[in-house]
CSV table of C-alpha atoms in Angstrom, one decimal:
chain,number,residue,atom,x,y,z
A,1,ASN,CA,-0.3,0.0,0.2
A,2,LEU,CA,3.1,2.0,-1.0
A,3,GLY,CA,2.5,3.1,-4.2
A,4,ALA,CA,1.4,6.8,-3.9
A,5,TYR,CA,4.7,7.5,-2.0
A,6,LEU,CA,7.5,5.7,-4.1
A,7,LYS,CA,9.0,9.0,-4.6
A,8,ARG,CA,9.1,10.1,-0.9
A,9,LYS,CA,12.5,9.3,0.9
A,10,PRO,CA,11.8,6.8,4.2
A,11,ASN,CA,12.1,10.4,6.9
A,12,ALA,CA,9.3,11.9,4.6
A,13,LEU,CA,6.9,8.7,5.3
A,14,SER,CA,4.7,8.3,8.5
A,15,GLY,CA,5.7,5.7,11.3
A,16,GLY,CA,3.2,3.5,9.8
A,17,GLN,CA,4.7,3.8,6.9
A,18,ARG,CA,8.3,3.5,7.6
A,19,GLN,CA,7.0,-0.2,9.7
A,20,ARG,CA,5.9,-1.3,6.4
A,21,VAL,CA,9.1,0.1,4.7
A,22,ALA,CA,11.2,-2.0,7.3
A,23,ILE,CA,9.4,-5.6,7.3
A,24,GLY,CA,9.4,-5.2,2.9
A,25,ARG,CA,13.1,-5.3,3.7
A,26,ALA,CA,12.7,-7.9,6.0
A,27,ILE,CA,10.4,-10.2,3.4
A,28,VAL,CA,12.8,-9.9,0.9
A,29,ARG,CA,15.7,-11.7,2.1
A,30,GLN,CA,13.1,-14.6,3.3
A,31,PRO,CA,14.1,-15.0,6.7
A,32,ASP,CA,12.6,-18.4,8.4
A,33,VAL,CA,12.2,-16.1,11.7
A,34,PHE,CA,10.6,-12.6,11.8
A,35,LEU,CA,11.4,-11.0,15.3
A,36,PHE,CA,9.3,-7.7,16.1
A,37,ASP,CA,10.3,-5.7,19.1
A,38,GLU,CA,7.4,-3.3,20.1
A,39,PRO,CA,7.3,-2.2,16.4
A,40,LEU,CA,3.7,-0.6,16.9
A,41,SER,CA,4.5,1.3,20.1
A,42,ASN,CA,4.9,4.6,18.9
A,43,LEU,CA,1.9,4.5,16.3
A,44,ASP,CA,-1.4,6.7,17.2
A,45,ALA,CA,-3.9,4.2,18.1
A,46,LYS,CA,-6.2,4.0,15.1
A,47,LEU,CA,-3.0,3.0,12.8
A,48,ARG,CA,-1.9,0.5,15.8
A,49,ILE,CA,-5.2,-1.1,15.3
A,50,GLU,CA,-4.6,-1.0,11.0
A,51,MET,CA,-1.3,-2.3,10.9
A,52,ARG,CA,-2.5,-5.4,14.0
A,53,THR,CA,-4.2,-6.7,10.8
A,54,GLU,CA,-1.7,-6.3,8.1
A,55,ILE,CA,1.3,-7.9,10.2
A,56,LYS,CA,-1.8,-11.0,10.7
A,57,LEU,CA,-1.9,-11.1,7.1
A,58,LEU,CA,1.4,-11.0,6.5
A,59,HIS,CA,1.5,-13.8,8.4
A,60,ARG,CA,-0.9,-15.9,6.8
A,61,ARG,CA,0.1,-15.2,3.6
A,62,LEU,CA,4.2,-15.8,4.0
A,63,LYS,CA,3.3,-18.5,6.6
A,64,THR,CA,6.7,-17.7,8.6
A,65,THR,CA,7.0,-17.9,12.4
A,66,ILE,CA,6.7,-14.5,14.1
A,67,VAL,CA,8.2,-13.3,17.7
A,68,TYR,CA,6.7,-10.8,18.9
A,69,VAL,CA,7.8,-8.5,21.8
A,70,THR,CA,5.1,-6.1,23.3
A,71,HIS,CA,4.0,-5.3,26.9
A,72,ASP,CA,0.0,-4.2,24.8
A,73,GLN,CA,-1.5,-7.2,26.1
A,74,VAL,CA,-4.3,-6.4,23.8
A,75,GLU,CA,-1.7,-6.6,20.9
A,76,ALA,CA,-0.7,-10.1,22.8
A,77,MET,CA,-4.4,-11.5,22.8
A,78,THR,CA,-5.1,-10.2,19.2
A,79,MET,CA,-2.5,-11.1,16.8
A,80,ALA,CA,-1.0,-14.5,18.9
A,81,ASP,CA,-1.2,-18.6,18.5
A,82,ARG,CA,1.0,-18.6,21.9
A,83,VAL,CA,1.5,-16.2,24.4
A,84,VAL,CA,4.4,-16.3,26.4
A,85,VAL,CA,4.1,-14.2,29.6
A,86,MET,CA,7.2,-13.2,31.2
A,87,ASN,CA,7.9,-11.3,34.6
A,88,GLN,CA,11.5,-10.3,35.4
A,89,GLY,CA,13.1,-12.6,32.8
A,90,ARG,CA,11.3,-15.9,34.1
A,91,ILE,CA,8.5,-17.3,32.2
A,92,GLU,CA,5.1,-17.1,34.1
A,93,GLN,CA,2.9,-18.9,31.6
A,94,ALA,CA,3.0,-19.9,28.1
A,95,ALA,CA,-0.3,-20.9,26.4
A,96,ASP,CA,-2.8,-20.1,23.9
A,97,PRO,CA,-4.6,-16.2,24.4
A,98,ILE,CA,-8.2,-17.8,25.8
A,99,THR,CA,-6.5,-20.4,27.8
A,100,LEU,CA,-4.5,-17.3,29.6
A,101,TYR,CA,-7.6,-15.2,29.7
A,102,GLU,CA,-9.7,-18.3,31.5
A,103,SER,CA,-7.2,-20.4,33.1
A,104,PRO,CA,-4.3,-17.6,34.5
A,105,LYS,CA,-1.6,-19.8,36.5
A,106,ASN,CA,-1.1,-16.8,38.8
A,107,LEU,CA,-2.0,-13.3,39.9
A,108,PHE,CA,0.5,-11.7,37.8
A,109,VAL,CA,-0.7,-13.3,34.6
A,110,ALA,CA,-4.2,-12.7,35.7
A,111,ALA,CA,-3.7,-9.2,36.4
A,112,PHE,CA,-1.5,-8.7,33.3
A,113,ILE,CA,-4.8,-10.5,30.6
A,114,GLY,CA,-7.5,-8.7,30.4
A,115,SER,CA,-8.6,-5.2,29.8
A,116,PRO,CA,-9.8,-3.6,32.1
A,117,SER,CA,-7.2,-5.5,35.0
A,118,MET,CA,-9.2,-8.4,36.9
A,119,ASN,CA,-10.5,-6.8,40.2
A,120,PHE,CA,-8.5,-8.5,43.2
A,121,ILE,CA,-9.8,-8.8,46.8
A,122,GLU,CA,-7.9,-10.5,50.2
A,123,GLY,CA,-10.3,-12.4,52.3
A,124,GLN,CA,-10.8,-15.8,53.8
A,125,LEU,CA,-12.7,-19.1,52.8
A,126,VAL,CA,-15.1,-20.0,55.7
A,127,GLN,CA,-17.2,-22.7,56.2
A,128,ASN,CA,-21.2,-21.6,57.0
A,129,ALA,CA,-24.6,-23.0,57.1
A,130,GLY,CA,-24.6,-22.8,53.5
A,131,GLY,CA,-21.4,-24.6,52.3
A,132,ILE,CA,-18.2,-22.4,51.7
A,133,ALA,CA,-18.3,-18.8,51.7
A,134,PHE,CA,-15.4,-15.9,50.6
A,135,GLN,CA,-15.4,-13.3,53.2
A,136,ALA,CA,-13.3,-10.0,53.0
A,137,GLU,CA,-12.9,-6.7,55.0
A,138,GLY,CA,-15.7,-4.1,54.4
A,139,GLY,CA,-18.7,-6.8,55.1
A,140,VAL,CA,-17.9,-8.9,51.5
A,141,ASP,CA,-19.6,-12.0,51.9
A,142,ILE,CA,-20.2,-13.7,48.8
A,143,PRO,CA,-21.3,-17.8,48.2
A,144,VAL,CA,-19.0,-20.2,46.7
A,145,PRO,CA,-21.2,-22.7,44.7
A,146,THR,CA,-20.6,-25.9,45.6
A,147,GLN,CA,-19.8,-27.2,42.2
A,148,ARG,CA,-16.7,-24.5,41.8
A,149,ALA,CA,-15.9,-25.5,45.7
A,150,GLU,CA,-15.2,-28.7,45.0
A,151,ARG,CA,-12.6,-27.7,42.7
A,152,LEU,CA,-10.3,-25.7,45.0
A,153,SER,CA,-7.4,-26.8,46.4
A,154,VAL,CA,-7.0,-25.1,49.5
A,155,ALA,CA,-8.0,-25.7,53.3
A,156,VAL,CA,-11.1,-23.5,54.4
A,157,GLY,CA,-9.9,-20.6,56.6
A,158,GLN,CA,-6.2,-19.6,54.5
A,159,SER,CA,-6.1,-16.2,53.3
A,160,VAL,CA,-6.7,-16.2,49.7
A,161,VAL,CA,-7.2,-13.5,46.8
A,162,LEU,CA,-10.3,-13.4,44.7
A,163,GLY,CA,-10.1,-12.5,41.3
A,164,ILE,CA,-13.0,-11.7,39.7
A,165,ARG,CA,-13.1,-9.7,36.3
A,166,PRO,CA,-14.8,-6.4,35.6
A,167,GLU,CA,-17.1,-7.9,32.3
A,168,HIS,CA,-18.2,-10.6,34.4
A,169,THR,CA,-20.5,-8.4,36.4
A,170,MET,CA,-23.1,-7.9,33.9
A,171,VAL,CA,-24.8,-11.5,34.2
A,172,GLY,CA,-28.6,-12.7,34.9
A,173,ASP,CA,-28.1,-16.2,35.2
A,174,SER,CA,-28.4,-18.5,38.3
A,175,ASN,CA,-25.2,-18.1,39.8
A,176,VAL,CA,-25.3,-14.8,40.5
A,177,SER,CA,-24.0,-12.9,43.8
A,178,THR,CA,-24.0,-9.6,44.6
A,179,VAL,CA,-21.4,-6.9,46.4
A,180,SER,CA,-22.2,-3.3,46.8
A,181,LEU,CA,-19.9,-1.0,45.3
A,182,HIS,CA,-19.2,2.6,47.0
A,183,VAL,CA,-18.8,4.5,43.2
A,184,ALA,CA,-15.9,6.9,42.7
A,185,ASP,CA,-15.8,7.5,38.9
A,186,ILE,CA,-17.7,6.5,35.8
A,187,GLU,CA,-16.5,5.5,32.3
A,188,PRO,CA,-19.2,5.5,29.1
A,189,LEU,CA,-17.9,3.3,26.5
A,190,GLY,CA,-20.6,3.6,24.6
A,191,PRO,CA,-22.1,-0.3,24.2
A,192,TYR,CA,-21.6,-0.4,28.1
A,193,THR,CA,-20.1,2.0,31.1
A,194,LEU,CA,-17.8,1.1,33.6
A,195,ALA,CA,-18.0,2.3,37.4
A,196,ILE,CA,-15.0,2.5,39.2
A,197,GLY,CA,-14.9,2.5,43.1
A,198,LYS,CA,-14.7,0.4,45.9
A,199,VAL,CA,-15.8,-3.2,47.1
A,200,GLY,CA,-15.2,-3.3,50.7
A,201,ALA,CA,-11.6,-2.3,50.6
A,202,ALA,CA,-10.9,-3.2,47.8
A,203,ALA,CA,-10.1,-1.2,44.5
A,204,PHE,CA,-13.1,-2.7,42.2
A,205,THR,CA,-14.0,-2.0,38.4
A,206,ALA,CA,-17.6,-3.1,37.5
A,207,GLN,CA,-18.9,-3.5,34.0
A,208,ILE,CA,-22.4,-1.8,34.3
A,209,HIS,CA,-25.0,-1.2,31.5
A,210,ALA,CA,-24.6,2.1,29.3
A,211,SER,CA,-28.6,3.2,30.0
A,212,SER,CA,-27.7,3.1,34.1
A,213,ARG,CA,-28.0,6.4,35.7
A,214,VAL,CA,-25.0,5.4,37.9
A,215,GLY,CA,-22.5,8.4,38.9
A,216,PRO,CA,-19.6,9.1,41.9
A,217,ASP,CA,-20.5,8.6,45.7
A,218,ASP,CA,-23.5,6.6,44.6
A,219,ARG,CA,-23.2,3.0,46.1
A,220,ILE,CA,-25.0,0.3,43.6
A,221,SER,CA,-25.6,-3.4,44.1
A,222,VAL,CA,-23.0,-5.1,41.6
A,223,PRO,CA,-23.7,-8.6,40.6
A,224,ILE,CA,-21.0,-11.3,39.9
A,225,ASP,CA,-21.2,-14.4,38.1
A,226,THR,CA,-20.0,-16.9,40.7
A,227,GLN,CA,-18.7,-19.7,38.5
A,228,LYS,CA,-16.1,-17.3,37.2
A,229,MET,CA,-14.8,-16.3,40.2
A,230,HIS,CA,-10.5,-17.2,40.4
A,231,PHE,CA,-9.1,-18.1,43.6
A,232,PHE,CA,-5.2,-17.7,44.4
A,233,LEU,CA,-3.5,-18.0,47.4
A,234,LYS,CA,-1.9,-15.1,49.3
A,235,SER,CA,1.1,-16.1,50.3
A,236,THR,CA,1.8,-17.1,47.1
A,237,GLY,CA,0.2,-15.8,44.4
A,238,ASP,CA,-0.9,-19.1,42.9
A,239,THR,CA,-4.0,-20.6,41.3
A,240,VAL,CA,-5.9,-22.9,43.9
A,241,GLY,CA,-8.3,-23.6,41.3
């Protein structure tokens, strides 16, 4: 897509056009592997999306392995067949994007994958008359469904961290519990709105309906999908089922 710019010098091209020139130079060498080191970091949002698509199409056409380094988890999720999540030079988890999203190995991976980031609440698993529940400071008390509790590899009474994604707060089935959110701010995003505040003592972001009339300092009841809750051992950060 550079036919109209052939008479220009590289320094007269935009960032995205320079990237295409650089990729073209690499293609003609017919390499076995392409190495990309944050190639889109200096581009504006619209151009980043366009270039993501171009690189994916290029990969399908050339059928050549691409190793792509990025700090942008959206790029990783949308472009990769396999993602290697690294922390201080150590591999935390390597898997396909959906596995990383649905079954993070530890707190680091859970926090890194997903936008907005997963919510985390520190508390304990307790046994009560209704079964097992998660309790935390500020009156947080969330029943854990029996089927979900059976998968937990942690004893009742141990300190754990509950993880719940903002997008799992707009639910309408039977596996629902509610938490009270003290709203500090809202971010309207068109199809839905993000309500940002605190649940108990923990920072929390909920995805609510765009038509919801919610403002700062409101207290709202937020439903969460209890089948989509994640639990991590507080002492190690490892997932416990």
